Amino acid sequence: MNRQASPLRHNSAVRLPPEMRALIVSAALGGGHLKAAEALERALAEYSPGFNALHADYLTYLNPVERGVSAGVYLWWLRHSPNTYRFFYHWSDRAEAPWFVKSAASTAGLRRMLRDLRRVRPHLVLSSYDGPAVLAHTARRRHGLSFLNALLVTDYTIHYHWARPEVDFFMVATDRVKDGLVGWGIDPEKIAVTGIPILPRYAELQGADKMALRERFGLPQDEPLVLVSAGGKGSIYHGLSDVIDACAGAGTRVQVLLLAGGGEVGTEQVGGATVHRLGYTSFFPELLAASDLVIGKAGGLTVSEAIALGVPMLIYQPIPGQEEGNAAFLQERGAALWAPSKWELRRSLVALLGDPAHLQAMSEAARATGRPHAARDAAQALLRRLGAWE
């Protein structure tokens, strides 16, 4: 990021506090909320030299009962009854949903959030999940606090839960998400279309030499390289074994990268697939840039990172609701295929590996859709809003 080129540093109309303080709240319901918030936090620090932030997990504000009702039920549904979650997601995506569906977050965890608010005395509360944004508004209304209440939407689709009138400023992925919020009654002046923030390393890797990256990591250069998207922990992704089976029976030798959640670290041969179980690694951006295809889930951050690098996706068994919306968005843009069955997964993979021109067209569509500088754009929009609000 080029600090000298920042329009904020030379715009006298934007007056920021010399030591800007922020409370940043994500939710440990998957890695996406945290990663997006961290990317935006880093960009804010680049643009505001006096930036100082405390990062908190919303779930730690909740007591055991509240945590069980919210996170516990959600994770149980994903593990054991994803169709129930799909029903709930669509049933609650309407203004006529019972009041408790949207209002439950207004007080749960208030005491613990107040502790952090009084400790930080923030100019900005930035949430990457809707619950803490509602809670922050309750805190300032009841206790006379003053801060900009901002919400970062981390998917390519919008749900009624995210249309929170308590929020002062929204950052969203696409114009379609903005239109969805406006349709739910949110003032369009409160919404900036920025993309979903990702680390600047992805912008730096645009156009990187795939073969050089593969050589760096000791991967063959003459075989397709597939990266599996199984989520941060992999424990709720039911399609992993099907993905491995599809790669093993693709009719050609395939190198498969399986990161966090993929079991014990090591390399094994499964049919025609050489599966590299890497565990957690700090080289995910480089490994993604070296890949020809991503197969698996469609989390908002994984999607954002992949399309920023022009890596197409073959989506299989996305999480119901929000990830299905992400999958539909990518498929419409020509940057992904969505396989509805195990048979279709294998058929699509064989077809893509046998048709480099189609794979290249999908790569170009992904690159055209990606926003590698989303963190920078979100930081600029947020700081402008904060300057005007101050």
PDB file of N, CA, C and O in Angstrom, residues 21-62:
ATOM      1  N   ARG A  21      -9.098   5.568  18.294  1.00  0.00           N
ATOM      2  CA  ARG A  21      -9.278   4.330  19.035  1.00  0.00           C
ATOM      3  C   ARG A  21     -10.470   3.567  18.477  1.00  0.00           C
ATOM      4  O   ARG A  21     -11.493   4.178  18.122  1.00  0.00           O
ATOM      5  N   ALA A  22     -10.336   2.259  18.421  1.00  0.00           N
ATOM      6  CA  ALA A  22     -11.408   1.436  17.863  1.00  0.00           C
ATOM      7  C   ALA A  22     -11.574   0.156  18.665  1.00  0.00           C
ATOM      8  O   ALA A  22     -10.605  -0.405  19.187  1.00  0.00           O
ATOM      9  N   LEU A  23     -12.810  -0.301  18.752  1.00  0.00           N
ATOM     10  CA  LEU A  23     -13.120  -1.641  19.230  1.00  0.00           C
ATOM     11  C   LEU A  23     -13.591  -2.421  18.006  1.00  0.00           C
ATOM     12  O   LEU A  23     -14.566  -2.034  17.356  1.00  0.00           O
ATOM     13  N   ILE A  24     -12.875  -3.502  17.673  1.00  0.00           N
ATOM     14  CA  ILE A  24     -13.201  -4.323  16.508  1.00  0.00           C
ATOM     15  C   ILE A  24     -13.718  -5.658  17.016  1.00  0.00           C
ATOM     16  O   ILE A  24     -13.030  -6.351  17.778  1.00  0.00           O
ATOM     17  N   VAL A  25     -14.925  -6.022  16.600  1.00  0.00           N
ATOM     18  CA  VAL A  25     -15.571  -7.227  17.123  1.00  0.00           C
ATOM     19  C   VAL A  25     -15.914  -8.161  15.966  1.00  0.00           C
ATOM     20  O   VAL A  25     -16.671  -7.795  15.066  1.00  0.00           O
ATOM     21  N   SER A  26     -15.343  -9.353  15.986  1.00  0.00           N
ATOM     22  CA  SER A  26     -15.686 -10.401  15.029  1.00  0.00           C
ATOM     23  C   SER A  26     -16.374 -11.528  15.792  1.00  0.00           C
ATOM     24  O   SER A  26     -16.672 -11.386  16.981  1.00  0.00           O
ATOM     25  N   ALA A  27     -16.636 -12.641  15.125  1.00  0.00           N
ATOM     26  CA  ALA A  27     -17.302 -13.762  15.787  1.00  0.00           C
ATOM     27  C   ALA A  27     -16.647 -15.057  15.344  1.00  0.00           C
ATOM     28  O   ALA A  27     -16.470 -15.293  14.149  1.00  0.00           O
ATOM     29  N   ALA A  28     -16.277 -15.889  16.299  1.00  0.00           N
ATOM     30  CA  ALA A  28     -15.577 -17.147  16.006  1.00  0.00           C
ATOM     31  C   ALA A  28     -16.566 -18.216  15.554  1.00  0.00           C
ATOM     32  O   ALA A  28     -16.719 -19.265  16.170  1.00  0.00           O
ATOM     33  N   LEU A  29     -17.238 -17.930  14.443  1.00  0.00           N
ATOM     34  CA  LEU A  29     -18.178 -18.871  13.843  1.00  0.00           C
ATOM     35  C   LEU A  29     -17.645 -19.354  12.501  1.00  0.00           C
ATOM     36  O   LEU A  29     -18.391 -19.715  11.602  1.00  0.00           O
ATOM     37  N   GLY A  30     -16.337 -19.357  12.354  1.00  0.00           N
ATOM     38  CA  GLY A  30     -15.662 -19.590  11.089  1.00  0.00           C
ATOM     39  C   GLY A  30     -14.615 -18.512  10.939  1.00  0.00           C
ATOM     40  O   GLY A  30     -14.691 -17.462  11.578  1.00  0.00           O
ATOM     41  N   GLY A  31     -13.625 -18.744  10.099  1.00  0.00           N
ATOM     42  CA  GLY A  31     -12.508 -17.815  10.023  1.00  0.00           C
ATOM     43  C   GLY A  31     -12.791 -16.530   9.274  1.00  0.00           C
ATOM     44  O   GLY A  31     -12.059 -15.552   9.416  1.00  0.00           O
ATOM     45  N   GLY A  32     -13.870 -16.487   8.483  1.00  0.00           N
ATOM     46  CA  GLY A  32     -14.083 -15.347   7.606  1.00  0.00           C
ATOM     47  C   GLY A  32     -14.295 -14.035   8.310  1.00  0.00           C
ATOM     48  O   GLY A  32     -13.728 -13.011   7.925  1.00  0.00           O
ATOM     49  N   HIS A  33     -15.141 -14.027   9.344  1.00  0.00           N
ATOM     50  CA  HIS A  33     -15.409 -12.773  10.061  1.00  0.00           C
ATOM     51  C   HIS A  33     -14.123 -12.187  10.634  1.00  0.00           C
ATOM     52  O   HIS A  33     -13.872 -10.990  10.547  1.00  0.00           O
ATOM     53  N   LEU A  34     -13.307 -13.050  11.220  1.00  0.00           N
ATOM     54  CA  LEU A  34     -12.063 -12.596  11.837  1.00  0.00           C
ATOM     55  C   LEU A  34     -11.079 -12.098  10.789  1.00  0.00           C
ATOM     56  O   LEU A  34     -10.472 -11.033  10.936  1.00  0.00           O
ATOM     57  N   LYS A  35     -10.897 -12.855   9.712  1.00  0.00           N
ATOM     58  CA  LYS A  35      -9.912 -12.482   8.686  1.00  0.00           C
ATOM     59  C   LYS A  35     -10.278 -11.172   7.999  1.00  0.00           C
ATOM     60  O   LYS A  35      -9.404 -10.345   7.721  1.00  0.00           O
ATOM     61  N   ALA A  36     -11.550 -10.966   7.721  1.00  0.00           N
ATOM     62  CA  ALA A  36     -11.964  -9.710   7.088  1.00  0.00           C
ATOM     63  C   ALA A  36     -11.713  -8.539   8.012  1.00  0.00           C
ATOM     64  O   ALA A  36     -11.214  -7.480   7.590  1.00  0.00           O
ATOM     65  N   ALA A  37     -12.051  -8.710   9.292  1.00  0.00           N
ATOM     66  CA  ALA A  37     -11.829  -7.635  10.260  1.00  0.00           C
ATOM     67  C   ALA A  37     -10.344  -7.335  10.419  1.00  0.00           C
ATOM     68  O   ALA A  37      -9.942  -6.172  10.516  1.00  0.00           O
ATOM     69  N   GLU A  38      -9.518  -8.361  10.447  1.00  0.00           N
ATOM     70  CA  GLU A  38      -8.079  -8.152  10.579  1.00  0.00           C
ATOM     71  C   GLU A  38      -7.509  -7.434   9.366  1.00  0.00           C
ATOM     72  O   GLU A  38      -6.628  -6.569   9.504  1.00  0.00           O
ATOM     73  N   ALA A  39      -7.971  -7.776   8.178  1.00  0.00           N
ATOM     74  CA  ALA A  39      -7.485  -7.105   6.969  1.00  0.00           C
ATOM     75  C   ALA A  39      -7.858  -5.630   6.985  1.00  0.00           C
ATOM     76  O   ALA A  39      -7.043  -4.762   6.639  1.00  0.00           O
ATOM     77  N   LEU A  40      -9.082  -5.330   7.397  1.00  0.00           N
ATOM     78  CA  LEU A  40      -9.502  -3.931   7.461  1.00  0.00           C
ATOM     79  C   LEU A  40      -8.771  -3.200   8.574  1.00  0.00           C
ATOM     80  O   LEU A  40      -8.378  -2.027   8.412  1.00  0.00           O
ATOM     81  N   GLU A  41      -8.553  -3.860   9.693  1.00  0.00           N
ATOM     82  CA  GLU A  41      -7.793  -3.248  10.783  1.00  0.00           C
ATOM     83  C   GLU A  41      -6.399  -2.851  10.313  1.00  0.00           C
ATOM     84  O   GLU A  41      -5.904  -1.759  10.603  1.00  0.00           O
ATOM     85  N   ARG A  42      -5.763  -3.729   9.577  1.00  0.00           N
ATOM     86  CA  ARG A  42      -4.413  -3.451   9.068  1.00  0.00           C
ATOM     87  C   ARG A  42      -4.425  -2.256   8.120  1.00  0.00           C
ATOM     88  O   ARG A  42      -3.547  -1.396   8.181  1.00  0.00           O
ATOM     89  N   ALA A  43      -5.437  -2.175   7.255  1.00  0.00           N
ATOM     90  CA  ALA A  43      -5.530  -1.051   6.332  1.00  0.00           C
ATOM     91  C   ALA A  43      -5.787   0.257   7.072  1.00  0.00           C
ATOM     92  O   ALA A  43      -5.225   1.302   6.731  1.00  0.00           O
ATOM     93  N   LEU A  44      -6.634   0.212   8.090  1.00  0.00           N
ATOM     94  CA  LEU A  44      -6.885   1.412   8.875  1.00  0.00           C
ATOM     95  C   LEU A  44      -5.615   1.917   9.544  1.00  0.00           C
ATOM     96  O   LEU A  44      -5.355   3.122   9.607  1.00  0.00           O
ATOM     97  N   ALA A  45      -4.802   1.000  10.042  1.00  0.00           N
ATOM     98  CA  ALA A  45      -3.547   1.385  10.687  1.00  0.00           C
ATOM     99  C   ALA A  45      -2.590   2.030   9.684  1.00  0.00           C
ATOM    100  O   ALA A  45      -1.819   2.931  10.036  1.00  0.00           O
ATOM    101  N   GLU A  46      -2.633   1.584   8.437  1.00  0.00           N
ATOM    102  CA  GLU A  46      -1.784   2.180   7.403  1.00  0.00           C
ATOM    103  C   GLU A  46      -2.174   3.624   7.139  1.00  0.00           C
ATOM    104  O   GLU A  46      -1.316   4.484   6.913  1.00  0.00           O
ATOM    105  N   TYR A  47      -3.471   3.909   7.149  1.00  0.00           N
ATOM    106  CA  TYR A  47      -3.946   5.243   6.799  1.00  0.00           C
ATOM    107  C   TYR A  47      -4.009   6.196   7.977  1.00  0.00           C
ATOM    108  O   TYR A  47      -4.039   7.410   7.786  1.00  0.00           O
ATOM    109  N   SER A  48      -4.091   5.679   9.173  1.00  0.00           N
ATOM    110  CA  SER A  48      -4.226   6.530  10.356  1.00  0.00           C
ATOM    111  C   SER A  48      -3.101   6.212  11.332  1.00  0.00           C
ATOM    112  O   SER A  48      -3.165   5.216  12.063  1.00  0.00           O
ATOM    113  N   PRO A  49      -2.033   6.999  11.358  1.00  0.00           N
ATOM    114  CA  PRO A  49      -0.854   6.679  12.169  1.00  0.00           C
ATOM    115  C   PRO A  49      -1.155   6.507  13.650  1.00  0.00           C
ATOM    116  O   PRO A  49      -0.485   5.733  14.336  1.00  0.00           O
ATOM    117  N   GLY A  50      -2.185   7.188  14.151  1.00  0.00           N
ATOM    118  CA  GLY A  50      -2.504   7.078  15.567  1.00  0.00           C
ATOM    119  C   GLY A  50      -3.538   6.009  15.873  1.00  0.00           C
ATOM    120  O   GLY A  50      -4.087   5.990  16.977  1.00  0.00           O
ATOM    121  N   PHE A  51      -3.768   5.118  14.925  1.00  0.00           N
ATOM    122  CA  PHE A  51      -4.813   4.106  15.098  1.00  0.00           C
ATOM    123  C   PHE A  51      -4.420   3.093  16.168  1.00  0.00           C
ATOM    124  O   PHE A  51      -3.317   2.563  16.188  1.00  0.00           O
ATOM    125  N   ASN A  52      -5.362   2.808  17.078  1.00  0.00           N
ATOM    126  CA  ASN A  52      -5.129   1.848  18.151  1.00  0.00           C
ATOM    127  C   ASN A  52      -6.423   1.073  18.362  1.00  0.00           C
ATOM    128  O   ASN A  52      -7.469   1.660  18.619  1.00  0.00           O
ATOM    129  N   ALA A  53      -6.346  -0.256  18.247  1.00  0.00           N
ATOM    130  CA  ALA A  53      -7.566  -1.055  18.279  1.00  0.00           C
ATOM    131  C   ALA A  53      -7.457  -2.214  19.253  1.00  0.00           C
ATOM    132  O   ALA A  53      -6.384  -2.802  19.439  1.00  0.00           O
ATOM    133  N   LEU A  54      -8.584  -2.537  19.864  1.00  0.00           N
ATOM    134  CA  LEU A  54      -8.742  -3.766  20.635  1.00  0.00           C
ATOM    135  C   LEU A  54      -9.649  -4.675  19.826  1.00  0.00           C
ATOM    136  O   LEU A  54     -10.738  -4.263  19.412  1.00  0.00           O
ATOM    137  N   HIS A  55      -9.201  -5.913  19.577  1.00  0.00           N
ATOM    138  CA  HIS A  55      -9.997  -6.860  18.795  1.00  0.00           C
ATOM    139  C   HIS A  55     -10.604  -7.878  19.752  1.00  0.00           C
ATOM    140  O   HIS A  55      -9.898  -8.519  20.528  1.00  0.00           O
ATOM    141  N   ALA A  56     -11.925  -8.031  19.688  1.00  0.00           N
ATOM    142  CA  ALA A  56     -12.641  -8.924  20.591  1.00  0.00           C
ATOM    143  C   ALA A  56     -13.484  -9.916  19.804  1.00  0.00           C
ATOM    144  O   ALA A  56     -13.893  -9.653  18.667  1.00  0.00           O
ATOM    145  N   ASP A  57     -13.735 -11.071  20.435  1.00  0.00           N
ATOM    146  CA  ASP A  57     -14.619 -12.081  19.880  1.00  0.00           C
ATOM    147  C   ASP A  57     -15.996 -11.912  20.523  1.00  0.00           C
ATOM    148  O   ASP A  57     -16.143 -12.009  21.742  1.00  0.00           O
ATOM    149  N   TYR A  58     -16.978 -11.666  19.707  1.00  0.00           N
ATOM    150  CA  TYR A  58     -18.345 -11.447  20.196  1.00  0.00           C
ATOM    151  C   TYR A  58     -18.820 -12.583  21.101  1.00  0.00           C
ATOM    152  O   TYR A  58     -19.520 -12.348  22.098  1.00  0.00           O
ATOM    153  N   LEU A  59     -18.437 -13.819  20.785  1.00  0.00           N
ATOM    154  CA  LEU A  59     -18.922 -14.954  21.567  1.00  0.00           C
ATOM    155  C   LEU A  59     -18.433 -14.903  23.013  1.00  0.00           C
ATOM    156  O   LEU A  59     -19.085 -15.455  23.903  1.00  0.00           O
ATOM    157  N   THR A  60     -17.292 -14.244  23.268  1.00  0.00           N
ATOM    158  CA  THR A  60     -16.804 -14.135  24.645  1.00  0.00           C
ATOM    159  C   THR A  60     -17.638 -13.150  25.459  1.00  0.00           C
ATOM    160  O   THR A  60     -17.544 -13.132  26.693  1.00  0.00           O
ATOM    161  N   TYR A  61     -18.436 -12.314  24.812  1.00  0.00           N
ATOM    162  CA  TYR A  61     -19.332 -11.405  25.536  1.00  0.00           C
ATOM    163  C   TYR A  61     -20.557 -12.150  26.075  1.00  0.00           C
ATOM    164  O   TYR A  61     -21.196 -11.688  27.020  1.00  0.00           O
ATOM    165  N   LEU A  62     -20.893 -13.284  25.468  1.00  0.00           N
ATOM    166  CA  LEU A  62     -22.118 -13.999  25.815  1.00  0.00           C
ATOM    167  C   LEU A  62     -21.892 -14.940  26.982  1.00  0.00           C
ATOM    168  O   LEU A  62     -20.811 -15.518  27.129  1.00  0.00           O
TER     169      LEU A  62
END
